[in-house]
PDB file of C-alpha atoms in Angstrom:
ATOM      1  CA  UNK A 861     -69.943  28.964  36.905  1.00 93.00           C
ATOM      2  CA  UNK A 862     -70.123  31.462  34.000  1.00 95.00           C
ATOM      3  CA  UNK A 863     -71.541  35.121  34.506  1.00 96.00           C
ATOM      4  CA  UNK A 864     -73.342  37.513  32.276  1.00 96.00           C
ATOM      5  CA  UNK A 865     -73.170  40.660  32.563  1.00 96.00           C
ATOM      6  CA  UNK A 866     -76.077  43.078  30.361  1.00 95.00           C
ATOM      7  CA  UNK A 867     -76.869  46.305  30.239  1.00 96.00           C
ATOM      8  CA  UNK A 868     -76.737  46.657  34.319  1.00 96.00           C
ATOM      9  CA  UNK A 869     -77.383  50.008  35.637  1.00 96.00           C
ATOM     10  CA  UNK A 870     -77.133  50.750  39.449  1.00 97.00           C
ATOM     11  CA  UNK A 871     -78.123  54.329  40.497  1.00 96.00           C
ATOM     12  CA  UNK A 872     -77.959  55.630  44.249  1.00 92.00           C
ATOM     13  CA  UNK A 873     -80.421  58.400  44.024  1.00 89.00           C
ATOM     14  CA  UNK A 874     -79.796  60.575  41.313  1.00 88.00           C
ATOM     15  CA  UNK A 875     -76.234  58.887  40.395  1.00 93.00           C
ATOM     16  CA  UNK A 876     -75.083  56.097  38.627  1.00 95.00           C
ATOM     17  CA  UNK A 877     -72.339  54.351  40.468  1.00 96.00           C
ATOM     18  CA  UNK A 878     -72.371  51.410  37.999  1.00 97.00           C
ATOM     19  CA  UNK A 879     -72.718  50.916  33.849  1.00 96.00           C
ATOM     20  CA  UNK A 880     -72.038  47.703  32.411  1.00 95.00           C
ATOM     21  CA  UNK A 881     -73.075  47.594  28.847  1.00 93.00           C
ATOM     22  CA  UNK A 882     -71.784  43.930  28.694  1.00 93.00           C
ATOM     23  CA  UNK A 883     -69.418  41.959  30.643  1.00 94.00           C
ATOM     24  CA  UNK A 884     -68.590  38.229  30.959  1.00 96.00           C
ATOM     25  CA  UNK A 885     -67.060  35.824  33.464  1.00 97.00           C
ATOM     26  CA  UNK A 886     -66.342  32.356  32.717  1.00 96.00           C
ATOM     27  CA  UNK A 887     -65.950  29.311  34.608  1.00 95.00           C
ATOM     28  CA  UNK A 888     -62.182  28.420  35.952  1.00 95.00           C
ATOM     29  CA  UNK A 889     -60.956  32.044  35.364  1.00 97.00           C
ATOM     30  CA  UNK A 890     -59.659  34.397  38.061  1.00 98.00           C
ATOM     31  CA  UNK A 891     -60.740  38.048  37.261  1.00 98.00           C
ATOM     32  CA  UNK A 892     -59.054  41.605  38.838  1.00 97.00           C
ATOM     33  CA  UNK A 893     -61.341  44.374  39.598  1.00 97.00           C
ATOM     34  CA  UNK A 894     -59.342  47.698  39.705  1.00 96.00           C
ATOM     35  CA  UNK A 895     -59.556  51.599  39.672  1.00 94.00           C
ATOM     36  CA  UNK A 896     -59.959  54.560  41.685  1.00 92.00           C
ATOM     37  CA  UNK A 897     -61.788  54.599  44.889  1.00 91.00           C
ATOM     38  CA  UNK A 898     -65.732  55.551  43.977  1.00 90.00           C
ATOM     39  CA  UNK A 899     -65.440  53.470  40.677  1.00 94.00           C
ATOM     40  CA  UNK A 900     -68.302  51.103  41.398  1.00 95.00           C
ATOM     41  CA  UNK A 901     -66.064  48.208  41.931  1.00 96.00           C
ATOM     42  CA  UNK A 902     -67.371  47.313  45.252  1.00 96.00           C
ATOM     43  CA  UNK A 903     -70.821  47.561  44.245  1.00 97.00           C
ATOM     44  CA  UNK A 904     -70.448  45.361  41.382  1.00 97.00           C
ATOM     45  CA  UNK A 905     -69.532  42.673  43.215  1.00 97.00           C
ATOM     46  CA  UNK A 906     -72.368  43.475  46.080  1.00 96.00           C
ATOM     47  CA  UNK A 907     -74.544  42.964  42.961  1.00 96.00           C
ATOM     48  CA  UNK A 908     -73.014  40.050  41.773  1.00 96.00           C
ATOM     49  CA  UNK A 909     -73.424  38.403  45.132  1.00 95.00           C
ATOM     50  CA  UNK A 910     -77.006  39.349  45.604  1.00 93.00           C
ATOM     51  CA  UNK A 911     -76.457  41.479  48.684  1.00 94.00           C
ATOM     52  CA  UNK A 912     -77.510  44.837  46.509  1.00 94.00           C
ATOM     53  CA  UNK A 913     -80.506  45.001  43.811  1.00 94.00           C
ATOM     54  CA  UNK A 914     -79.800  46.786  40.586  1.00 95.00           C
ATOM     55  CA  UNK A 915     -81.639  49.098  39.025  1.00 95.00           C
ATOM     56  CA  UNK A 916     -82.158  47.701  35.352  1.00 95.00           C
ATOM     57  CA  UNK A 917     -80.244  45.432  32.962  1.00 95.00           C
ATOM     58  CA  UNK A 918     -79.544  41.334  33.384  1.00 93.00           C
ATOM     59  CA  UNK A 919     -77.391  39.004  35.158  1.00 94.00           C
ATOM     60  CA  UNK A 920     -76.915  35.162  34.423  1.00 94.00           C
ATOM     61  CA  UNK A 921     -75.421  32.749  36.272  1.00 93.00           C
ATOM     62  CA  UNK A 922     -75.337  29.423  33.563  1.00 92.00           C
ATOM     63  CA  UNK A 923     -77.974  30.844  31.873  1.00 90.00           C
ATOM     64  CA  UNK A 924     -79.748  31.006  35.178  1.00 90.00           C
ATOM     65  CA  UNK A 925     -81.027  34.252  37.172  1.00 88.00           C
ATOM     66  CA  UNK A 926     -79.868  34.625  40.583  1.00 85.00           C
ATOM     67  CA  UNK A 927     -81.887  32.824  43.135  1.00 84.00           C
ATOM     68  CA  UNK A 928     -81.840  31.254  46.251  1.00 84.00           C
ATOM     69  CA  UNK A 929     -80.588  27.326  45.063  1.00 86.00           C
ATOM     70  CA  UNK A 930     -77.728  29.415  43.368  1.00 87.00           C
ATOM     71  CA  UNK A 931     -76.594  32.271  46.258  1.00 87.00           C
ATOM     72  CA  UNK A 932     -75.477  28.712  47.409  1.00 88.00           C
ATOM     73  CA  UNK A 933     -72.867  28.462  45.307  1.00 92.00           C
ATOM     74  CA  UNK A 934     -71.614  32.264  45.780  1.00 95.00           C
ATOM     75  CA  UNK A 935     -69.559  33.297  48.617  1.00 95.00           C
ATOM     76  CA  UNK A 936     -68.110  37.001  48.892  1.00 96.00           C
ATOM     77  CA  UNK A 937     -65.709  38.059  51.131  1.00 95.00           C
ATOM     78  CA  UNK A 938     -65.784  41.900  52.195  1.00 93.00           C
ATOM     79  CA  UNK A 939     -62.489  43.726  52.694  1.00 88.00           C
ATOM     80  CA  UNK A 940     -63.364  44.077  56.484  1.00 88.00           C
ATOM     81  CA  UNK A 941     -64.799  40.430  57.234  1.00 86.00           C
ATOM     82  CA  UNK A 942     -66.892  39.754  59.402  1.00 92.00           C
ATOM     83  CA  UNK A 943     -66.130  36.832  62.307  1.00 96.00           C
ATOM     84  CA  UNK A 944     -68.566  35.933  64.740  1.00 96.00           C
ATOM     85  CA  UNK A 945     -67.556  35.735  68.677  1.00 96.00           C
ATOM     86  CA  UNK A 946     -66.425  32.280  68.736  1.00 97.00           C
ATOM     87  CA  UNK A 947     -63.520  29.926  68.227  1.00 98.00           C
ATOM     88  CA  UNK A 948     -61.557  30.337  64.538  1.00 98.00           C
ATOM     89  CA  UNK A 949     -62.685  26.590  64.252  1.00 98.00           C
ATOM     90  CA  UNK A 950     -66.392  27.276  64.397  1.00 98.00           C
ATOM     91  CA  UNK A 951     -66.124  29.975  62.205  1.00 98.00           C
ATOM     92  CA  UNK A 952     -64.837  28.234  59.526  1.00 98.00           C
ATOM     93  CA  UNK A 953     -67.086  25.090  59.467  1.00 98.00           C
ATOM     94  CA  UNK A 954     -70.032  27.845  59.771  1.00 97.00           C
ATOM     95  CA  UNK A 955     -71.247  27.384  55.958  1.00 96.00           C
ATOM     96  CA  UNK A 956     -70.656  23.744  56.623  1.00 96.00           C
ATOM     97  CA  UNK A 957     -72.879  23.817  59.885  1.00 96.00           C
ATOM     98  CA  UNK A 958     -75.514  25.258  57.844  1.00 93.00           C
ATOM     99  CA  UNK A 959     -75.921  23.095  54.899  1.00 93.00           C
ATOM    100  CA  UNK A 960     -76.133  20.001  57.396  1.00 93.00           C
ATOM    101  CA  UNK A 961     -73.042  18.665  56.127  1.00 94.00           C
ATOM    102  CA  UNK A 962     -71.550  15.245  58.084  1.00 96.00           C
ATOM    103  CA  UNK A 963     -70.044  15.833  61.156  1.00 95.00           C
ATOM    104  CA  UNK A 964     -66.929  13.763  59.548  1.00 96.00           C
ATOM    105  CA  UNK A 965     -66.708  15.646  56.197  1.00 97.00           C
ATOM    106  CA  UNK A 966     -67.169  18.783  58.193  1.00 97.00           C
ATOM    107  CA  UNK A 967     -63.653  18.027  60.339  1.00 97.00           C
ATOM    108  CA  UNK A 968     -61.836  17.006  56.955  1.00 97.00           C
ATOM    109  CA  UNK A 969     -62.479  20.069  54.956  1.00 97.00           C
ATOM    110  CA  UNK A 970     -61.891  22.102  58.126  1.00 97.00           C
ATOM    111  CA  UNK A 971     -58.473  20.753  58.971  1.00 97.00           C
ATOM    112  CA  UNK A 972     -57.801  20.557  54.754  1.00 97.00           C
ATOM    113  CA  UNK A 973     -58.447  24.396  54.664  1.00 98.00           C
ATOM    114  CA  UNK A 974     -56.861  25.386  58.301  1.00 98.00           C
ATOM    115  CA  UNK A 975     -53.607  24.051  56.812  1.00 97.00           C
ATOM    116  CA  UNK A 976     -53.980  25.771  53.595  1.00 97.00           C
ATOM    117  CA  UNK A 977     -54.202  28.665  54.925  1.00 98.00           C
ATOM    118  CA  UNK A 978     -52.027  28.393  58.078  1.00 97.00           C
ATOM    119  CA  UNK A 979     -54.656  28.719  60.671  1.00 98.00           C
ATOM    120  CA  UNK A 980     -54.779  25.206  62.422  1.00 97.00           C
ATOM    121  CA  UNK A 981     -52.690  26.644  65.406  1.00 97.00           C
ATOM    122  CA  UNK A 982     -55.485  29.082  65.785  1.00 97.00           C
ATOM    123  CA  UNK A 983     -58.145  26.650  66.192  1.00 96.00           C
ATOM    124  CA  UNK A 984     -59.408  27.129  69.346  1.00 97.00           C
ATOM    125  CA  UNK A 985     -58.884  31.037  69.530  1.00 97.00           C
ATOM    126  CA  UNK A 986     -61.447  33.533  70.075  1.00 97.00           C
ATOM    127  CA  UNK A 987     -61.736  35.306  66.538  1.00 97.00           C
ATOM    128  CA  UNK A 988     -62.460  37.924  67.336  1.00 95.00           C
ATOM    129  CA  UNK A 989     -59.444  38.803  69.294  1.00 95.00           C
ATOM    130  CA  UNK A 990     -56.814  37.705  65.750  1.00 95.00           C
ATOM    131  CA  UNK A 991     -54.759  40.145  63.820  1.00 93.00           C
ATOM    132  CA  UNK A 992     -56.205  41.614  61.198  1.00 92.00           C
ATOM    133  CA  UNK A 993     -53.347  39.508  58.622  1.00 93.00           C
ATOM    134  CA  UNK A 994     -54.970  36.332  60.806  1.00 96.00           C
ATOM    135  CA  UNK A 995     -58.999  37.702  60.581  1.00 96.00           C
ATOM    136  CA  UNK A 996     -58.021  37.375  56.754  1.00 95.00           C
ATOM    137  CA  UNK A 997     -56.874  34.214  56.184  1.00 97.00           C
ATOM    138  CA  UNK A 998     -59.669  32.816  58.951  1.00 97.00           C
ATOM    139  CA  UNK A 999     -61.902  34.239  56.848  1.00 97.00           C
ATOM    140  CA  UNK A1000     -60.839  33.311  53.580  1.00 97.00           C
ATOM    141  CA  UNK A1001     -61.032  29.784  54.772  1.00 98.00           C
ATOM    142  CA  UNK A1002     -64.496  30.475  55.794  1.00 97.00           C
ATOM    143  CA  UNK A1003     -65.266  31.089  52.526  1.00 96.00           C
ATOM    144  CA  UNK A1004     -63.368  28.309  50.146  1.00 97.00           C
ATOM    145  CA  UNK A1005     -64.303  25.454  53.043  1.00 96.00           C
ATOM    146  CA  UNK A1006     -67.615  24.581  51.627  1.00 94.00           C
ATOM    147  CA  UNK A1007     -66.215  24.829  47.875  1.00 94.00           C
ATOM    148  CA  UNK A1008     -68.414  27.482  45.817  1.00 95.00           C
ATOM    149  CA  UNK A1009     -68.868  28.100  42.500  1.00 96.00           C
ATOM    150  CA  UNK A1010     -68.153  31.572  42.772  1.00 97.00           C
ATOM    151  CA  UNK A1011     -65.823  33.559  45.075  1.00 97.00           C
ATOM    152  CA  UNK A1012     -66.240  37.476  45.189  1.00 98.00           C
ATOM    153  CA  UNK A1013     -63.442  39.173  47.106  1.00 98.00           C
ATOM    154  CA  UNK A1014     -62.726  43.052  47.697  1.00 96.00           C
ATOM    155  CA  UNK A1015     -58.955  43.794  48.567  1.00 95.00           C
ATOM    156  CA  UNK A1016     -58.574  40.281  49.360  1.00 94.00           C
ATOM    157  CA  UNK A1017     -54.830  41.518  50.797  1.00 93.00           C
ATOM    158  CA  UNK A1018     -55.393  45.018  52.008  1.00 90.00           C
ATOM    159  CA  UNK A1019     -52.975  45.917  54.726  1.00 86.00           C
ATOM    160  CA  UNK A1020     -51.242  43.207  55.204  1.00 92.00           C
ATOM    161  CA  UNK A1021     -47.765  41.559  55.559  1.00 94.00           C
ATOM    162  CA  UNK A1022     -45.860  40.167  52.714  1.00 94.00           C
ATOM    163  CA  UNK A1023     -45.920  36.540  54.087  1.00 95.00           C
ATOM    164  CA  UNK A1024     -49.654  36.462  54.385  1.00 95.00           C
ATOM    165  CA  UNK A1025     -50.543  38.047  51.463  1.00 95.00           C
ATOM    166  CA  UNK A1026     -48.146  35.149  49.617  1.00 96.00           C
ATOM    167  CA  UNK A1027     -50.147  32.399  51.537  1.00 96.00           C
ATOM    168  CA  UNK A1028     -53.670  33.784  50.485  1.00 96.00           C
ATOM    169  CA  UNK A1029     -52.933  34.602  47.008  1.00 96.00           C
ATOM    170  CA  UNK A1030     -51.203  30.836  46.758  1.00 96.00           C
ATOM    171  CA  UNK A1031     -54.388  29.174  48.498  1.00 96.00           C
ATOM    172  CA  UNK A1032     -57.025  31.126  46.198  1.00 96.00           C
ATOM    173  CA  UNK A1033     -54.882  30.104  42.826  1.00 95.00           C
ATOM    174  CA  UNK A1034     -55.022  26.627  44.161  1.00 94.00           C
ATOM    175  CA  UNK A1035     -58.455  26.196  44.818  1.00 93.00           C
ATOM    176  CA  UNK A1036     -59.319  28.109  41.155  1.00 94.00           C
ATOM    177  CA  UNK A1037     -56.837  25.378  39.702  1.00 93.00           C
ATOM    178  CA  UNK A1038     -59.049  22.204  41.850  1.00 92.00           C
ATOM    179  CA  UNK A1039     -61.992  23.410  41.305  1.00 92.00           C
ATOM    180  CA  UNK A1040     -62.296  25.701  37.859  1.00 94.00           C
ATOM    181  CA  UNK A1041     -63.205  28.338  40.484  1.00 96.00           C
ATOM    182  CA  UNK A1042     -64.524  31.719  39.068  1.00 97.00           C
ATOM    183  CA  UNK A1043     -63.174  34.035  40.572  1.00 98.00           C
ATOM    184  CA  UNK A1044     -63.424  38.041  40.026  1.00 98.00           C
ATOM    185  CA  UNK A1045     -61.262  40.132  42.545  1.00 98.00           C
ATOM    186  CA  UNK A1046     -61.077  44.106  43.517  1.00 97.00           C
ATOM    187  CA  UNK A1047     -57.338  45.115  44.243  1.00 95.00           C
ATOM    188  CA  UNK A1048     -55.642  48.228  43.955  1.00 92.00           C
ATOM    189  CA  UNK A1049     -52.325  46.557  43.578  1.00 92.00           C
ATOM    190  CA  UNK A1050     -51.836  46.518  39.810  1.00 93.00           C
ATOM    191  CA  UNK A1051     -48.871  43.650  40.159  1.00 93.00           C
ATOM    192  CA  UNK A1052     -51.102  41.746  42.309  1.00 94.00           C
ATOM    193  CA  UNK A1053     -53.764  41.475  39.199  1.00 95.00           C
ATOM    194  CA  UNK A1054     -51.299  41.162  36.648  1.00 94.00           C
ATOM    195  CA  UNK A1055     -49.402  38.388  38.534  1.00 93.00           C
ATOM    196  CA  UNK A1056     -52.774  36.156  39.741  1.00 95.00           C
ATOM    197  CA  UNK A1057     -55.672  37.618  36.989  1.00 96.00           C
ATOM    198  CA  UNK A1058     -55.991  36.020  33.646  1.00 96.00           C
ATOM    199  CA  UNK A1059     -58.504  39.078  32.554  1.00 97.00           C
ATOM    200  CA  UNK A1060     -57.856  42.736  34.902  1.00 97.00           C
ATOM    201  CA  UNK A1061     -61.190  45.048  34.028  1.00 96.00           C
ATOM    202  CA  UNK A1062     -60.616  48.932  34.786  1.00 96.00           C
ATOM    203  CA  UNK A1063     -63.553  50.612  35.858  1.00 96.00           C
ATOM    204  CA  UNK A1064     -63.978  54.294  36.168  1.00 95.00           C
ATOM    205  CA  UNK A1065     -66.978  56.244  37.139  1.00 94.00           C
ATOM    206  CA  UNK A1066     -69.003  52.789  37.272  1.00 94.00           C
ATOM    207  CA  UNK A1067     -67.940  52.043  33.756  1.00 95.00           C
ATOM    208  CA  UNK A1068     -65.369  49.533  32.622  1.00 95.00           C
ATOM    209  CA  UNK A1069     -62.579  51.040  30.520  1.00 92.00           C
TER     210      UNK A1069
END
């Protein structure tokens, strides 16, 4: 799904915290968010994913404004995830569960993404009770299982062990491969963007730089 970004002010209160004269994402690429702490970069994406109105200015999704049919095909993924107090298994077919999906596509995609990801021996724990290098990838596979258009992740790998971070970063470059995935990603780890990101935008003070 391509993005368009115009003239997109967000102001809390009397300051700005983002100004995008005119930014683009297109369909299949995988996009790094970086910068210093207060840029805006989380609130872009908030934005992006509906979850926080903007003040003024436009943003497209194919040519489309954001609505319901479309926050469908958009699933963001917070740097603290949220899992609800249940099995890792139900967790992850959650977005299925919702859309009404077949009971039988529901276990392939689930056991598909649970290897992926390295979670299948975790099935049946509670998840609320996982590490937090184990809440990630359980979450992660919440998000890719019912394949969106659009995947919005802040500090996909924050605080994390080496191992883990390899197995996320290799399962969201293969499902941006399978699926000409955009994806736009915050990270403070400037070889983690320049090794995954074919674009890396710099913001500062809610601009990009």
């Amino acid at each position: 799904m391509n993005i368009q970004v115009t003239n997109l002010i967000k102001k809390y209160q009397d300051k700005t915290v983002v100004d995008m004269n005119s930014i683009g994402f297109l369909s299949g690429n995988i996009y790094g968010v970086t910068g210093d702490n207060g840029a805006g970069k989380t609130t872009l994406l908030k934005i992006l994913a509906g979850l926080e109105n903007h003040d003024s200015g436009s943003i497209v999704y194919n040519d489309q404004p954001l609505g319901p049919s479309l926050m469908k095909k958009i699933t963001y993924l917070s740097q603290t995830p949220y899992l609800m107090r249940s099995s890792v298994y139900e967790n992850i077919i959650y977005p299925l569960k919702i859309r009404n999906v077949d009971s039988k596509i529901i276990e392939r995609k689930a056991f598909e993404i649970m290897e992926e990801l390295q979670v299948t021996e975790l099935r049946d724990q509670l998840a609320t009770q996982l590490s937090g290098g184990e809440s990630q990838k359980v979450a992660l596979s919440r998000a890719l299982v019912f394949d969106p258009e659009v995947l919005l992740l802040d500090e996909p790998t924050a605080s994390i062990d080496p191992a883990t971070i390899e197995i996320i970063e290799e399962a969201i470059k293969k499902r941006n491969k399978l699926q000409n995935m955009t994806i736009i990603m915050i990270s403070h780890n400037i070889d983690q963007v320049k090794r995954m990101c074919d674009e890396i935008i710099y913001m500062k003070k809610g601009k990009r730089i």
